[in-house]
Short mmCIF file of C-alpha atoms in Angstrom, two decimals:
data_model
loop_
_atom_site.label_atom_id
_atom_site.label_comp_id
_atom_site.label_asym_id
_atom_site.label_seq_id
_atom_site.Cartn_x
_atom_site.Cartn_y
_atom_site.Cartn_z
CA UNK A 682 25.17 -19.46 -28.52
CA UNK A 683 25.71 -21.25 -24.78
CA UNK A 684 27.71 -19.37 -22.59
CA UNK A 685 30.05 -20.06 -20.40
CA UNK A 686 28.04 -22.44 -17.08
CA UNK A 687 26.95 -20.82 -14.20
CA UNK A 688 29.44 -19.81 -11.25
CA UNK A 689 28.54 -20.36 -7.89
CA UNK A 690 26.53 -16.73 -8.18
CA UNK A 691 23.48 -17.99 -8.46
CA UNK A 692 22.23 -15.03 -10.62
CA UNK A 693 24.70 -15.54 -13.12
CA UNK A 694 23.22 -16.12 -16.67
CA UNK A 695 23.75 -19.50 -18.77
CA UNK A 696 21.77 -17.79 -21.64
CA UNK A 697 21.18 -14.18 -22.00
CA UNK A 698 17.92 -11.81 -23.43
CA UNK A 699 18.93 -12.58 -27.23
CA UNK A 700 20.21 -16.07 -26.92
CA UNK A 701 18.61 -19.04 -28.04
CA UNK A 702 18.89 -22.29 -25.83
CA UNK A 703 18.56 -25.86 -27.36
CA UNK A 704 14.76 -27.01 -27.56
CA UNK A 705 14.74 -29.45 -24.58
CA UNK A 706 16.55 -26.60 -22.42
CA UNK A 707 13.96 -24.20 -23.53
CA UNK A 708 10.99 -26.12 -23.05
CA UNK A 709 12.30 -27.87 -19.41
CA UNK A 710 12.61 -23.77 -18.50
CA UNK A 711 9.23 -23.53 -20.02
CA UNK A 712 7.88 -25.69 -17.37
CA UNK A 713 9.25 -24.76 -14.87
CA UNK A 714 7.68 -21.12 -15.56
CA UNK A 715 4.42 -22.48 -16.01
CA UNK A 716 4.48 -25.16 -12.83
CA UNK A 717 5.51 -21.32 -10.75
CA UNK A 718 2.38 -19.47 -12.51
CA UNK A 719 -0.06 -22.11 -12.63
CA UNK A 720 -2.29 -21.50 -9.94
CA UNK A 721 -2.25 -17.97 -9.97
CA UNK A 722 -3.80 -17.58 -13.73
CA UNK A 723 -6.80 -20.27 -12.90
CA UNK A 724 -7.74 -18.96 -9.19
CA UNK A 725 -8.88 -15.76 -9.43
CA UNK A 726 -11.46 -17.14 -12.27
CA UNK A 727 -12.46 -20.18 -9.88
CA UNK A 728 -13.22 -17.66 -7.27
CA UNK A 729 -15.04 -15.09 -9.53
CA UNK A 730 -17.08 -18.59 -10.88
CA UNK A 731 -17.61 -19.73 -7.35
CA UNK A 732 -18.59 -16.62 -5.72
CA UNK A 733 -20.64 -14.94 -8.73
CA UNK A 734 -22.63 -18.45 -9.58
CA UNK A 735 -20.92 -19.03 -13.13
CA UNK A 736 -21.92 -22.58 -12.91
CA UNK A 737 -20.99 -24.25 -16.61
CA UNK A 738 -19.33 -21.58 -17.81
CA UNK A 739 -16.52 -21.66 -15.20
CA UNK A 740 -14.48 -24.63 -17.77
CA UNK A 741 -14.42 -22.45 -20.54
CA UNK A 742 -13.44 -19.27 -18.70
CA UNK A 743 -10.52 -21.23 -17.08
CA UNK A 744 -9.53 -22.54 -20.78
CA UNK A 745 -9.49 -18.87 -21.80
CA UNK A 746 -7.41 -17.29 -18.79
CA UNK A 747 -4.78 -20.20 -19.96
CA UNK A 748 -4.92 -19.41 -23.53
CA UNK A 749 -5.17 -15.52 -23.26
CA UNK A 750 -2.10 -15.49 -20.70
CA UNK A 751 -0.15 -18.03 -23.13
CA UNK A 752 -0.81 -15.06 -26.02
CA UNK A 753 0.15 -12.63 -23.93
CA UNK A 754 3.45 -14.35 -22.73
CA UNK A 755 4.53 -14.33 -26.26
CA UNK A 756 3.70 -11.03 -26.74
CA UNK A 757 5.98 -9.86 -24.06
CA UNK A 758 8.79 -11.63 -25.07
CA UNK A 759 8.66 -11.49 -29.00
CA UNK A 760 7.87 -7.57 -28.83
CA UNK A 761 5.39 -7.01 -31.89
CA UNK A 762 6.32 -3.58 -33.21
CA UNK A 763 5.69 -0.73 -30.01
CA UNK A 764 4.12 -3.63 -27.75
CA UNK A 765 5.95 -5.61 -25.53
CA UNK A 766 9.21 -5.83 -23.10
CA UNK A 767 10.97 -8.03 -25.24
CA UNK A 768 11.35 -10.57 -21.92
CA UNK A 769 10.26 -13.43 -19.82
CA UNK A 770 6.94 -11.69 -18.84
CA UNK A 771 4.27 -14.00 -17.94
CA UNK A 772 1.44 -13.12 -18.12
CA UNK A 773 -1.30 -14.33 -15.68
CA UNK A 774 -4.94 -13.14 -14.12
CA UNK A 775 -4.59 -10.19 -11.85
CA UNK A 776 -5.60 -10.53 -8.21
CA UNK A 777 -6.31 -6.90 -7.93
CA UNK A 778 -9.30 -6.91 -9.56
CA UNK A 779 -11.42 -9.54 -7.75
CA UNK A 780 -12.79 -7.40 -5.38
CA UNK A 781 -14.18 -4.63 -8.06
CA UNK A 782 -15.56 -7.19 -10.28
CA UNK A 783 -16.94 -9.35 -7.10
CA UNK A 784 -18.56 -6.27 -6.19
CA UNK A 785 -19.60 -5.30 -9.51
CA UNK A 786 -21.02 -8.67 -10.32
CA UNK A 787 -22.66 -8.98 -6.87
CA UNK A 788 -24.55 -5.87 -7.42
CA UNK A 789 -25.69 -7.16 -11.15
CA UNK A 790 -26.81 -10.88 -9.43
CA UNK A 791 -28.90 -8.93 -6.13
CA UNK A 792 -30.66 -6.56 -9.44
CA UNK A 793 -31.43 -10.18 -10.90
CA UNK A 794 -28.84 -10.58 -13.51
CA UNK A 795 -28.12 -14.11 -15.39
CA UNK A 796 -24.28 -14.91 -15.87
CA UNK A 797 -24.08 -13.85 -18.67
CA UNK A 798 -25.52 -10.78 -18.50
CA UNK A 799 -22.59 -10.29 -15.31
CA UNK A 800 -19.99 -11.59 -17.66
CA UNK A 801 -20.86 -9.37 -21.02
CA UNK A 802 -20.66 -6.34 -18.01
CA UNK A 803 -17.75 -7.71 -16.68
CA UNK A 804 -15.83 -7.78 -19.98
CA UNK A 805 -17.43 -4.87 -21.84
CA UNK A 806 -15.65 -2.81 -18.92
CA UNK A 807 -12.82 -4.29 -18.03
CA UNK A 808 -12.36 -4.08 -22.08
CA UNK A 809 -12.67 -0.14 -22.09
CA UNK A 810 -10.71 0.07 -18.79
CA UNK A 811 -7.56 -1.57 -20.59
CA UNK A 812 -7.22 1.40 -22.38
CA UNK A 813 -6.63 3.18 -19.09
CA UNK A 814 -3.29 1.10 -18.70
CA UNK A 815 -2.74 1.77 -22.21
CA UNK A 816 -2.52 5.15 -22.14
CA UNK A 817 -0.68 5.87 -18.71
CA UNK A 818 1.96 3.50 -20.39
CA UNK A 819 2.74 6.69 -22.67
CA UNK A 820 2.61 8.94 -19.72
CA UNK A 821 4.36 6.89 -16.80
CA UNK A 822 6.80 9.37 -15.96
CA UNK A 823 4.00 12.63 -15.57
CA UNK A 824 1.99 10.35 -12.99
CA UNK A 825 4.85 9.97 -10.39
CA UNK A 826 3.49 13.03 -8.52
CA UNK A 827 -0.11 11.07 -7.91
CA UNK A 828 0.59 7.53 -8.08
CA UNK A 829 3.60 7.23 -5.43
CA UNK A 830 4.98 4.36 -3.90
CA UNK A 831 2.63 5.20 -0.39
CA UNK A 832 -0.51 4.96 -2.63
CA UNK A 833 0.77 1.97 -4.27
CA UNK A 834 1.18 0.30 -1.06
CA UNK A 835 -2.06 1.42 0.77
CA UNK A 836 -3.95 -0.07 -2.51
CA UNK A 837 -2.07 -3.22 -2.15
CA UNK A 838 -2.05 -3.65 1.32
CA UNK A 839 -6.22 -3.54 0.90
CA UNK A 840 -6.44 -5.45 -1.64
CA UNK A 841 -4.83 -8.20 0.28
CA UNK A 842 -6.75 -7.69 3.13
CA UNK A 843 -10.07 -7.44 1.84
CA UNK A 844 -9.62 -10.64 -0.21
CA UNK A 845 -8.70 -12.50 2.96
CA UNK A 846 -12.33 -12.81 4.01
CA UNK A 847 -12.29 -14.91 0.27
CA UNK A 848 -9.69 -17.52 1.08
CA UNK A 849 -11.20 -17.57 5.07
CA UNK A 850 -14.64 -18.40 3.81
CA UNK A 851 -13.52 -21.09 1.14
CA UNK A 852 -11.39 -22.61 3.81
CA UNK A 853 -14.47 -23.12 5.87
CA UNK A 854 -16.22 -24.68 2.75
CA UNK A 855 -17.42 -21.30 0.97
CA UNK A 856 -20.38 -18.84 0.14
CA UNK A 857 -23.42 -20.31 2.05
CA UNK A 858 -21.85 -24.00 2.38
CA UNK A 859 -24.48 -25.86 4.72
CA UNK A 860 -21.40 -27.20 6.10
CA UNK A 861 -19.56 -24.03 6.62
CA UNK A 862 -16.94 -24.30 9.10
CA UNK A 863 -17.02 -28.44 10.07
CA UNK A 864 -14.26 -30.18 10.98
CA UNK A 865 -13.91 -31.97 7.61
CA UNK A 866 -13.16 -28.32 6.13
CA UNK A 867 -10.74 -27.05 8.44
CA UNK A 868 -8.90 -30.40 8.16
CA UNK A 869 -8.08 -30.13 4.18
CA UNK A 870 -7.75 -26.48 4.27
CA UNK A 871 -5.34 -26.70 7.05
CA UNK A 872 -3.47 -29.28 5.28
CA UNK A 873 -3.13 -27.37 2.56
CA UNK A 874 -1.97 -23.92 4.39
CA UNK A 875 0.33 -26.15 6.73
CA UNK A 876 2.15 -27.80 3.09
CA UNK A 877 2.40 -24.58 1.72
CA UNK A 878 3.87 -23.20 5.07
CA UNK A 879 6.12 -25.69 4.95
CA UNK A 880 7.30 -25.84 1.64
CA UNK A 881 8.44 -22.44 1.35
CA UNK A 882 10.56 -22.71 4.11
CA UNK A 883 12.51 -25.27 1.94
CA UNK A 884 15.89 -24.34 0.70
CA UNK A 885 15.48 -25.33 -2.84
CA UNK A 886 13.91 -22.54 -4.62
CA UNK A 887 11.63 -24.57 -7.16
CA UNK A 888 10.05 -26.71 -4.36
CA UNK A 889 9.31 -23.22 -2.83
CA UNK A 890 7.91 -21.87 -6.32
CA UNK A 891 5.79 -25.26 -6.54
CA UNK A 892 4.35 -24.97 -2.43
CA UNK A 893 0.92 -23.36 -3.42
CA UNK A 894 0.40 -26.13 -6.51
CA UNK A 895 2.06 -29.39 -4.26
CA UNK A 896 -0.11 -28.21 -1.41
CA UNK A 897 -3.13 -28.01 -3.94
CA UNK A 898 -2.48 -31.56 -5.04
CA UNK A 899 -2.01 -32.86 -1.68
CA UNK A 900 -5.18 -31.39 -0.10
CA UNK A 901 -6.85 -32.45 -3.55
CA UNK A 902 -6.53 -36.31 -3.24
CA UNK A 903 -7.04 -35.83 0.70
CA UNK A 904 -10.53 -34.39 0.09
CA UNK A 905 -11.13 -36.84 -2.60
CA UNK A 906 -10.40 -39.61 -0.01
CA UNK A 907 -12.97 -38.49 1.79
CA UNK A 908 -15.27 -38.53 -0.21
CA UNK A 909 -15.76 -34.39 -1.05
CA UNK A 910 -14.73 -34.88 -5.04
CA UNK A 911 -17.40 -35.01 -7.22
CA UNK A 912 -15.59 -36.27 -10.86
CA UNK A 913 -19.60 -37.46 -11.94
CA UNK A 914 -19.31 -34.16 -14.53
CA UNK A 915 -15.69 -33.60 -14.97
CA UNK A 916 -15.20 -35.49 -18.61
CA UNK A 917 -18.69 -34.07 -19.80
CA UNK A 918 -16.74 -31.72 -22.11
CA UNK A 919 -16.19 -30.78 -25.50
CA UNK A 920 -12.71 -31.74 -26.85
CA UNK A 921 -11.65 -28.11 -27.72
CA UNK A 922 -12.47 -24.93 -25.89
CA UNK A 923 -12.78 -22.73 -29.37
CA UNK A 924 -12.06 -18.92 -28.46
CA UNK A 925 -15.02 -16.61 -29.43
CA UNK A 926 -14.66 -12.76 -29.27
CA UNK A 927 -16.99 -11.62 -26.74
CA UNK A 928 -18.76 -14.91 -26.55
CA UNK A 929 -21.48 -13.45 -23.55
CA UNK A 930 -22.16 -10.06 -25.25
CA UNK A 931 -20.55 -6.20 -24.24
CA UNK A 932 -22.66 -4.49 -21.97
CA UNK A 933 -20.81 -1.24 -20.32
CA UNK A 934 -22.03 0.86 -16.83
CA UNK A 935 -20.24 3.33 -15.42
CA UNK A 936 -20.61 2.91 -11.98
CA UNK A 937 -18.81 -0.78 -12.21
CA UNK A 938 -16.43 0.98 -14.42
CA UNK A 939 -15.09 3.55 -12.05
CA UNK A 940 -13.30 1.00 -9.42
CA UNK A 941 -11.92 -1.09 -11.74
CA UNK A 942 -10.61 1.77 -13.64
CA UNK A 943 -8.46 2.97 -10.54
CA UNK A 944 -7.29 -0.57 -10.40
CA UNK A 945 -6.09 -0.45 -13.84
CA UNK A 946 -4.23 2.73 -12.34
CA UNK A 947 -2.65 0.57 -9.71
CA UNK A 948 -1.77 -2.11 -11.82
CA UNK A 949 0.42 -0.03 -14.42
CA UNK A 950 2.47 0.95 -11.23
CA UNK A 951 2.85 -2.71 -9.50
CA UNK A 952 4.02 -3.94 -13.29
CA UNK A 953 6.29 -0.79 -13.74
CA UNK A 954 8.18 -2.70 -10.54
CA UNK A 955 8.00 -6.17 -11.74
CA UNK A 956 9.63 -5.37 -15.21
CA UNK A 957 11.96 -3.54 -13.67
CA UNK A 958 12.91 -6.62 -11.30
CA UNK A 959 12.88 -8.67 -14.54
CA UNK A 960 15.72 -6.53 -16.01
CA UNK A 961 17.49 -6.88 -12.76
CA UNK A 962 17.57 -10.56 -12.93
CA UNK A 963 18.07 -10.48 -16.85
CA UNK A 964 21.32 -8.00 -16.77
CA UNK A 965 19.33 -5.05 -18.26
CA UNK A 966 19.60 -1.86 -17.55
CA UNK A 967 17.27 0.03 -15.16
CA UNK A 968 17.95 3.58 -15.89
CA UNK A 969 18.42 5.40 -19.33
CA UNK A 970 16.02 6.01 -22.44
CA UNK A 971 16.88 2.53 -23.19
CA UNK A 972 15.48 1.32 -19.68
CA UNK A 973 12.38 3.62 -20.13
CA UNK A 974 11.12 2.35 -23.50
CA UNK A 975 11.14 -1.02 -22.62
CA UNK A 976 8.98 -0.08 -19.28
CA UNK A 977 6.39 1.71 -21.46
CA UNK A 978 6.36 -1.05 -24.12
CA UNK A 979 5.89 -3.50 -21.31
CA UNK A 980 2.96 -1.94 -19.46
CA UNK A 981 1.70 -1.25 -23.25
CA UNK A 982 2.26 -5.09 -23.57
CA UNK A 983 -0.33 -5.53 -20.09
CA UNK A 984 -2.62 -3.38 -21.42
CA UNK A 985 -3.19 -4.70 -24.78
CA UNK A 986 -2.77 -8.21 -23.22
CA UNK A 987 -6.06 -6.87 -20.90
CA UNK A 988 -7.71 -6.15 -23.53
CA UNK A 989 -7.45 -9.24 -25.45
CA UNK A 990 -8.42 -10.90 -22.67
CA UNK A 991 -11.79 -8.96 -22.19
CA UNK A 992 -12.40 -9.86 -25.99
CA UNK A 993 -11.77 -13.74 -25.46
CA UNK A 994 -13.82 -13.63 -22.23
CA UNK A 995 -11.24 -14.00 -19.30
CA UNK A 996 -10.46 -11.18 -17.04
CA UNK A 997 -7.27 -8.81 -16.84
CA UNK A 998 -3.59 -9.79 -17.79
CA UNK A 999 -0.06 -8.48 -15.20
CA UNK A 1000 3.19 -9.16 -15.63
CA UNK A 1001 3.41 -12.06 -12.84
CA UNK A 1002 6.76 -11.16 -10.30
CA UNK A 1003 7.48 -15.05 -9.29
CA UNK A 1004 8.77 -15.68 -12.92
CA UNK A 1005 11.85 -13.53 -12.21
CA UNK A 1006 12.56 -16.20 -9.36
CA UNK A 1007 12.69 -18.75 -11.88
CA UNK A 1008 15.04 -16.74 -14.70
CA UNK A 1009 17.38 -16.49 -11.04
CA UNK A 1010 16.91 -20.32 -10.78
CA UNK A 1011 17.63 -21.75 -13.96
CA UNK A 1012 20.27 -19.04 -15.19
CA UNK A 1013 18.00 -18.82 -18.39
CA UNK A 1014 16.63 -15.58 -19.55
CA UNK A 1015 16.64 -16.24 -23.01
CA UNK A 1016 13.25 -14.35 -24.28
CA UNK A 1017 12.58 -17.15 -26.44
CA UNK A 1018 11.79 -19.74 -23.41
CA UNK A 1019 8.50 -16.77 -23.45
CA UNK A 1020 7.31 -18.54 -27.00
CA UNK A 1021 7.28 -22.06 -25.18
CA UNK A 1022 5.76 -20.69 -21.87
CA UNK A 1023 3.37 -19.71 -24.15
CA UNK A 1024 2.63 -22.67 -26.11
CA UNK A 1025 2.71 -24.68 -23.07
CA UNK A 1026 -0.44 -22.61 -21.75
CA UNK A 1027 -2.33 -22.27 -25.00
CA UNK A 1028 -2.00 -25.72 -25.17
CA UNK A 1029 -3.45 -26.73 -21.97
CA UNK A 1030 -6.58 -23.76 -22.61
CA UNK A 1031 -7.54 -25.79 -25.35
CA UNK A 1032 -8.88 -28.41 -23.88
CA UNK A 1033 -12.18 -27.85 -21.24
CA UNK A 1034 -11.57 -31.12 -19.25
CA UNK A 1035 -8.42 -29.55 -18.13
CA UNK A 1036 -10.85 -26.48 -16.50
CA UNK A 1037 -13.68 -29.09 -15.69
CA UNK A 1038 -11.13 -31.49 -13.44
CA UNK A 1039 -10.00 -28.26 -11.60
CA UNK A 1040 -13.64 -26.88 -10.97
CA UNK A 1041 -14.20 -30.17 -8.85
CA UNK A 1042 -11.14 -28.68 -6.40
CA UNK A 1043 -13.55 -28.47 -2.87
CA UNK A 1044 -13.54 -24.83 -2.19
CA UNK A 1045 -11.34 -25.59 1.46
CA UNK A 1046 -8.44 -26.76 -0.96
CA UNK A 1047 -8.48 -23.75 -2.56
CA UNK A 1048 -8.98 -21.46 0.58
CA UNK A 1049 -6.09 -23.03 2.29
CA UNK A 1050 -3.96 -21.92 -0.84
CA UNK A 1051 -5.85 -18.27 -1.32
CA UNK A 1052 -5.52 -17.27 2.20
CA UNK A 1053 -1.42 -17.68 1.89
CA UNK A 1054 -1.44 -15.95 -1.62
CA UNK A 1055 -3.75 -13.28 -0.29
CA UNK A 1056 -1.92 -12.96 2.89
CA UNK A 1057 1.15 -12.64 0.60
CA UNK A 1058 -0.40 -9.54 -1.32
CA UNK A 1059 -1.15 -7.90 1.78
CA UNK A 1060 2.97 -8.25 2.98
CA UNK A 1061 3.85 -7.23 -0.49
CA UNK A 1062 2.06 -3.65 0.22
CA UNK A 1063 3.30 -3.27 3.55
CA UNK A 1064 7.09 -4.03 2.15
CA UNK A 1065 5.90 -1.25 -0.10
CA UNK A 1066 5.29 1.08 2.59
CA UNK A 1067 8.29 0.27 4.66
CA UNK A 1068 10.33 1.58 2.39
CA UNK A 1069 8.84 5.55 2.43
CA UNK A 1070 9.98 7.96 5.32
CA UNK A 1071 6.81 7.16 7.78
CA UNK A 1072 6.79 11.01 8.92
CA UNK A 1073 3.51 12.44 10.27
CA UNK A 1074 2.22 13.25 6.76
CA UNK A 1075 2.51 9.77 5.64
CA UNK A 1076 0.81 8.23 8.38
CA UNK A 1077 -2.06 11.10 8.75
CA UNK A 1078 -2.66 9.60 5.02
CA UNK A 1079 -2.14 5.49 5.99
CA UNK A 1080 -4.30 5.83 8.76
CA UNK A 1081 -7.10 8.00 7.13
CA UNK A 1082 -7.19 5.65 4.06
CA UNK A 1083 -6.90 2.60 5.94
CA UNK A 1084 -9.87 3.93 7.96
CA UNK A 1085 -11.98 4.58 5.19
CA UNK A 1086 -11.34 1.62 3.12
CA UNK A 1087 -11.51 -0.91 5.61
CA UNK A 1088 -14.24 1.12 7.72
CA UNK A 1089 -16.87 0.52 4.43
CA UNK A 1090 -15.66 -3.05 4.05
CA UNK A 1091 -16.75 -3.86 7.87
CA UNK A 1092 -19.96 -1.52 7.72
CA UNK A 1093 -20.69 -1.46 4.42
CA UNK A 1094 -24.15 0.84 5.77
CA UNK A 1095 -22.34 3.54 5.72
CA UNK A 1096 -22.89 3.95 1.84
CA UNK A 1097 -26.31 2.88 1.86
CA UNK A 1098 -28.12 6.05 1.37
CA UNK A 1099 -26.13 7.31 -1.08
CA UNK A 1100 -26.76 7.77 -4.85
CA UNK A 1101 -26.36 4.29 -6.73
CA UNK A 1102 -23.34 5.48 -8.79
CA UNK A 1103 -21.40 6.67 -6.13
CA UNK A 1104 -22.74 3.04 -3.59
CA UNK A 1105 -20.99 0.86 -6.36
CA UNK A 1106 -17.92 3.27 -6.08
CA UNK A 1107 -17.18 3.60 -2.20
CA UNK A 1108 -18.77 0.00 -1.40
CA UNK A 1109 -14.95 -1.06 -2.73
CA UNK A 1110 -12.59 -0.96 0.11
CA UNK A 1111 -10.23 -1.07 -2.51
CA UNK A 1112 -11.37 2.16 -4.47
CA UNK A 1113 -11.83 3.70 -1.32
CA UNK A 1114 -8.62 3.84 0.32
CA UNK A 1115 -6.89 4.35 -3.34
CA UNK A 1116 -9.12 7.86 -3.47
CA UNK A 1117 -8.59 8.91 -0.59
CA UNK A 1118 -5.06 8.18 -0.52
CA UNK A 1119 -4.57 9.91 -3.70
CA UNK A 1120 -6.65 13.09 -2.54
CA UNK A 1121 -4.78 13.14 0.61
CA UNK A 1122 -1.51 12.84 -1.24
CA UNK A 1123 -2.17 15.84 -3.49
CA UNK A 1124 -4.09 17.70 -0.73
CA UNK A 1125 -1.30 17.55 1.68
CA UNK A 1126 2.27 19.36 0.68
CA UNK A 1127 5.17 16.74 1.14
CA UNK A 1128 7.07 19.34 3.18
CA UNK A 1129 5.02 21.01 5.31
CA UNK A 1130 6.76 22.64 8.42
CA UNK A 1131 5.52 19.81 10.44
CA UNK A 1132 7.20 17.22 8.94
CA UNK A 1133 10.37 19.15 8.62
CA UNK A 1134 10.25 19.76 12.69
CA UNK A 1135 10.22 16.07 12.60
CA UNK A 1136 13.15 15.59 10.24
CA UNK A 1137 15.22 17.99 11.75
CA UNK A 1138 14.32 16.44 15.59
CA UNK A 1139 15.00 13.05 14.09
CA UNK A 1140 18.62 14.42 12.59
CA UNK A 1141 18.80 15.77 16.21
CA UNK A 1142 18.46 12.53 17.80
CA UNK A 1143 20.64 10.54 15.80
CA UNK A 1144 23.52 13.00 16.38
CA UNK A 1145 23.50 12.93 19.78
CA UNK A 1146 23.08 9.09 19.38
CA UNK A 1147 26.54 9.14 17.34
CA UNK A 1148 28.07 11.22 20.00
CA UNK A 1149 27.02 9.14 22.90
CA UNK A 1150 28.07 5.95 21.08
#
């Protein structure tokens, strides 16, 4: 049933959880979802494809990622049985993982490796490292002590920064471009970053939710005006992308398995957050039993979701956090606008051409949209961070996992002589800095009498502050 129209709150609800809004209201806040979360399910597969050397398969995997994340939309929002928040969830690739399985599939490619050999690796363990997320669902409350919000953010923060290198090098025309950093490059990737700059500083929330895809567009026909769009192959497609389980094979090593595993780790945590900003937005509780079994069914829901899409050969499934900006925007957070988010994108994965047109994006286009979205990740993890007590413990452990991870990603030498197992672990600045965060974290006592000298010497200060004020 309606409810009562919005008030001039802007986060007041037109349609609550359980409602169910008319069909064209539903499917115009379908939309509106999808136009926000677009771009972020399709780019991390056009960078794996571009960087890795994926070639024809690239369509297809980009007709998965749609249809997988449509799936696991619905999922999340019609909770089946144990599995799923019973929300607005989208579900979308994860970022996080690129650099593991870049690193990962690099390693395969240098050993002489055909695609599909990289993507039946790929899959095989990103497959057994959804049950990772699986099973800390069950056990969220236990890892607090090892997975706090300072490890959180020193993963984040590095997995930002080490995919900026990405987004700089496709803005200058990408991997080994003979034209690698000409003006023509730097034009339509600055185009692009400038629009998307510019966009978001607009006042009316779904322009800024649409920046990254306008800007996309815009520095699309730009480069196709001059001449860097090659459509010759585009419509050379099968009419349906048909999903086949496993389609390249299930090959499993542990050495790739180890980083992405710790990502999975991450991953849980960063989706614990973004469900729990969903039932902000949604009028839900965020405390109680009631609170806590919809967080567990909802990082059960990314897990399984994960591991579906390792089956139907696209990479791992998160809970995407610029949805909730939507539910704030329309007023609708009906969980039934999920089932036509989720048509929408099924819809659009089965058809190649859709993931044939969008291969032909010139890699500047999509750098100039990366580097913001990777810039963004970085921020996110240092908003983390800013919000802990930065004491002398804490930043012993930011600046000795900082080192470490982004010490291997500039001289990645330093790992050269060691055993190959332990090269494909610590050659991730990603999986480095988590370790040693987490080590240093459980290693270090949160009070020690240092830190206390420096809380009472703070609580000092600010009294005499307040009496000199």
């Amino acid at each position: 049933m309606k409810k009562d129209q919005k008030s001039e709150n802007d986060t007041d609800l037109v349609y609550q959880l359980d409602d169910k809004p008319a069909t064209g209201e539903a499917l115009y806040a379908g939309f509106q979802h999808v136009l926000a979360s677009f771009v972020g399910i399709i780019t991390p597969t056009l960078i794996i494809g571009g960087v890795l050397g994926l070639g024809e398969h690239i369509p297809y995997l980009i007709s998965m990622a749609l249809i997988v994340s449509g799936v696991g939309t619905f999922i999340q929002a019609r909770r089946i049985g144990p599995v799923g928040a019973g929300m607005i969830c989208v579900q979308g690739t994860s970022f996080a993982f690129l650099g593991s399985i870049l690193a990962g599939g690099l390693l395969m490619k240098a050993n002489g490796s055909t695609p599909e050999q990289m993507l039946a690796m790929i899959f095989g363990v990103c497959f057994v490292g959804a049950f990772i997320e699986i099973l800390i669902s069950q056990c969220l409350t236990k890892l607090k002590r090892i997975i706090t919000p300072m490890v959180t953010g020193i993963v984040v923060t590095t997995i930002g920064v080490s995919l900026i290198k990405v987004g700089m090098t496709d803005l200058a025309g990408g991997v080994n471009a003979s034209n690698l950093g000409s003006w023509q490059n730097l034009l339509v990737g600055g185009v692009v970053l400038s629009m998307v700059i510019l966009l978001n500083r607009s006042s009316h929330l779904i322009i800024r939710l649409s920046a990254i895809l306008i800007g996309i567009t815009a520095g699309y026909l730009l480069a196709y005006n001059m001449g860097m769009v090659n459509l010759g192959q585009a419509f050379n497609q099968p009419l349906f992308s048909v999903p086949v389980p496993f389609k390249f094979g299930f090959d499993f090593d542990w050495a790739i398995f180890l980083p992405i595993a710790i990502i999975y780790t991450i991953t849980a945590i960063e989706s614990a957050g973004d469900i729990t900003a969903n039932c902000l937005v949604t009028k839900q509780p965020v405390e109680g039993q009631g609170y806590l079994k919809r967080l567990k069914a909802g990082i059960l829901g990314d897990g399984v979701n994960s591991m579906l899409a390792a089956i139907f050969n696209t990479f791992p499934n998160t809970t995407f956090s610029q949805n909730n900006s939507v539910i704030q925007l329309t007023g609708i957070a009906s969980r039934f606008v999920g089932y036509y988010i989720a048509l929408i994108l099924v819809v659009l994965g089965l058809f190649p051409i859709v993931g044939s047109i969008l291969m032909t994006i010139p890699k500047p286009v999509i750098g100039g949209a990366t580097l913001v979205m990777f810039g963004t990740v970085t921020a996110a993890g240092i908003k983390i961070i800013a919000r802990e007590d930065l004491d002398r413990r804490n930043l012993m452990i930011m600046a000795v996992s900082f080192g470490m991870g982004l010490g291997v990603m500039m001289v990645p030498e330093v790992v050269s002589d060691m055993p190959k197992i332990l090269q494909s672990i610590f050659i991730s600045p990603v999986t480095t800095s988590g370790l040693v965060a987490i080590f240093m974290t459980l290693a270090m006592p949160k009070h020690d009498s240092g830190d206390i000298k420096d809380q009472q010497s703070s609580g000092i200060d600010h009294s005499l502050a307040q009496k000199k004020a």
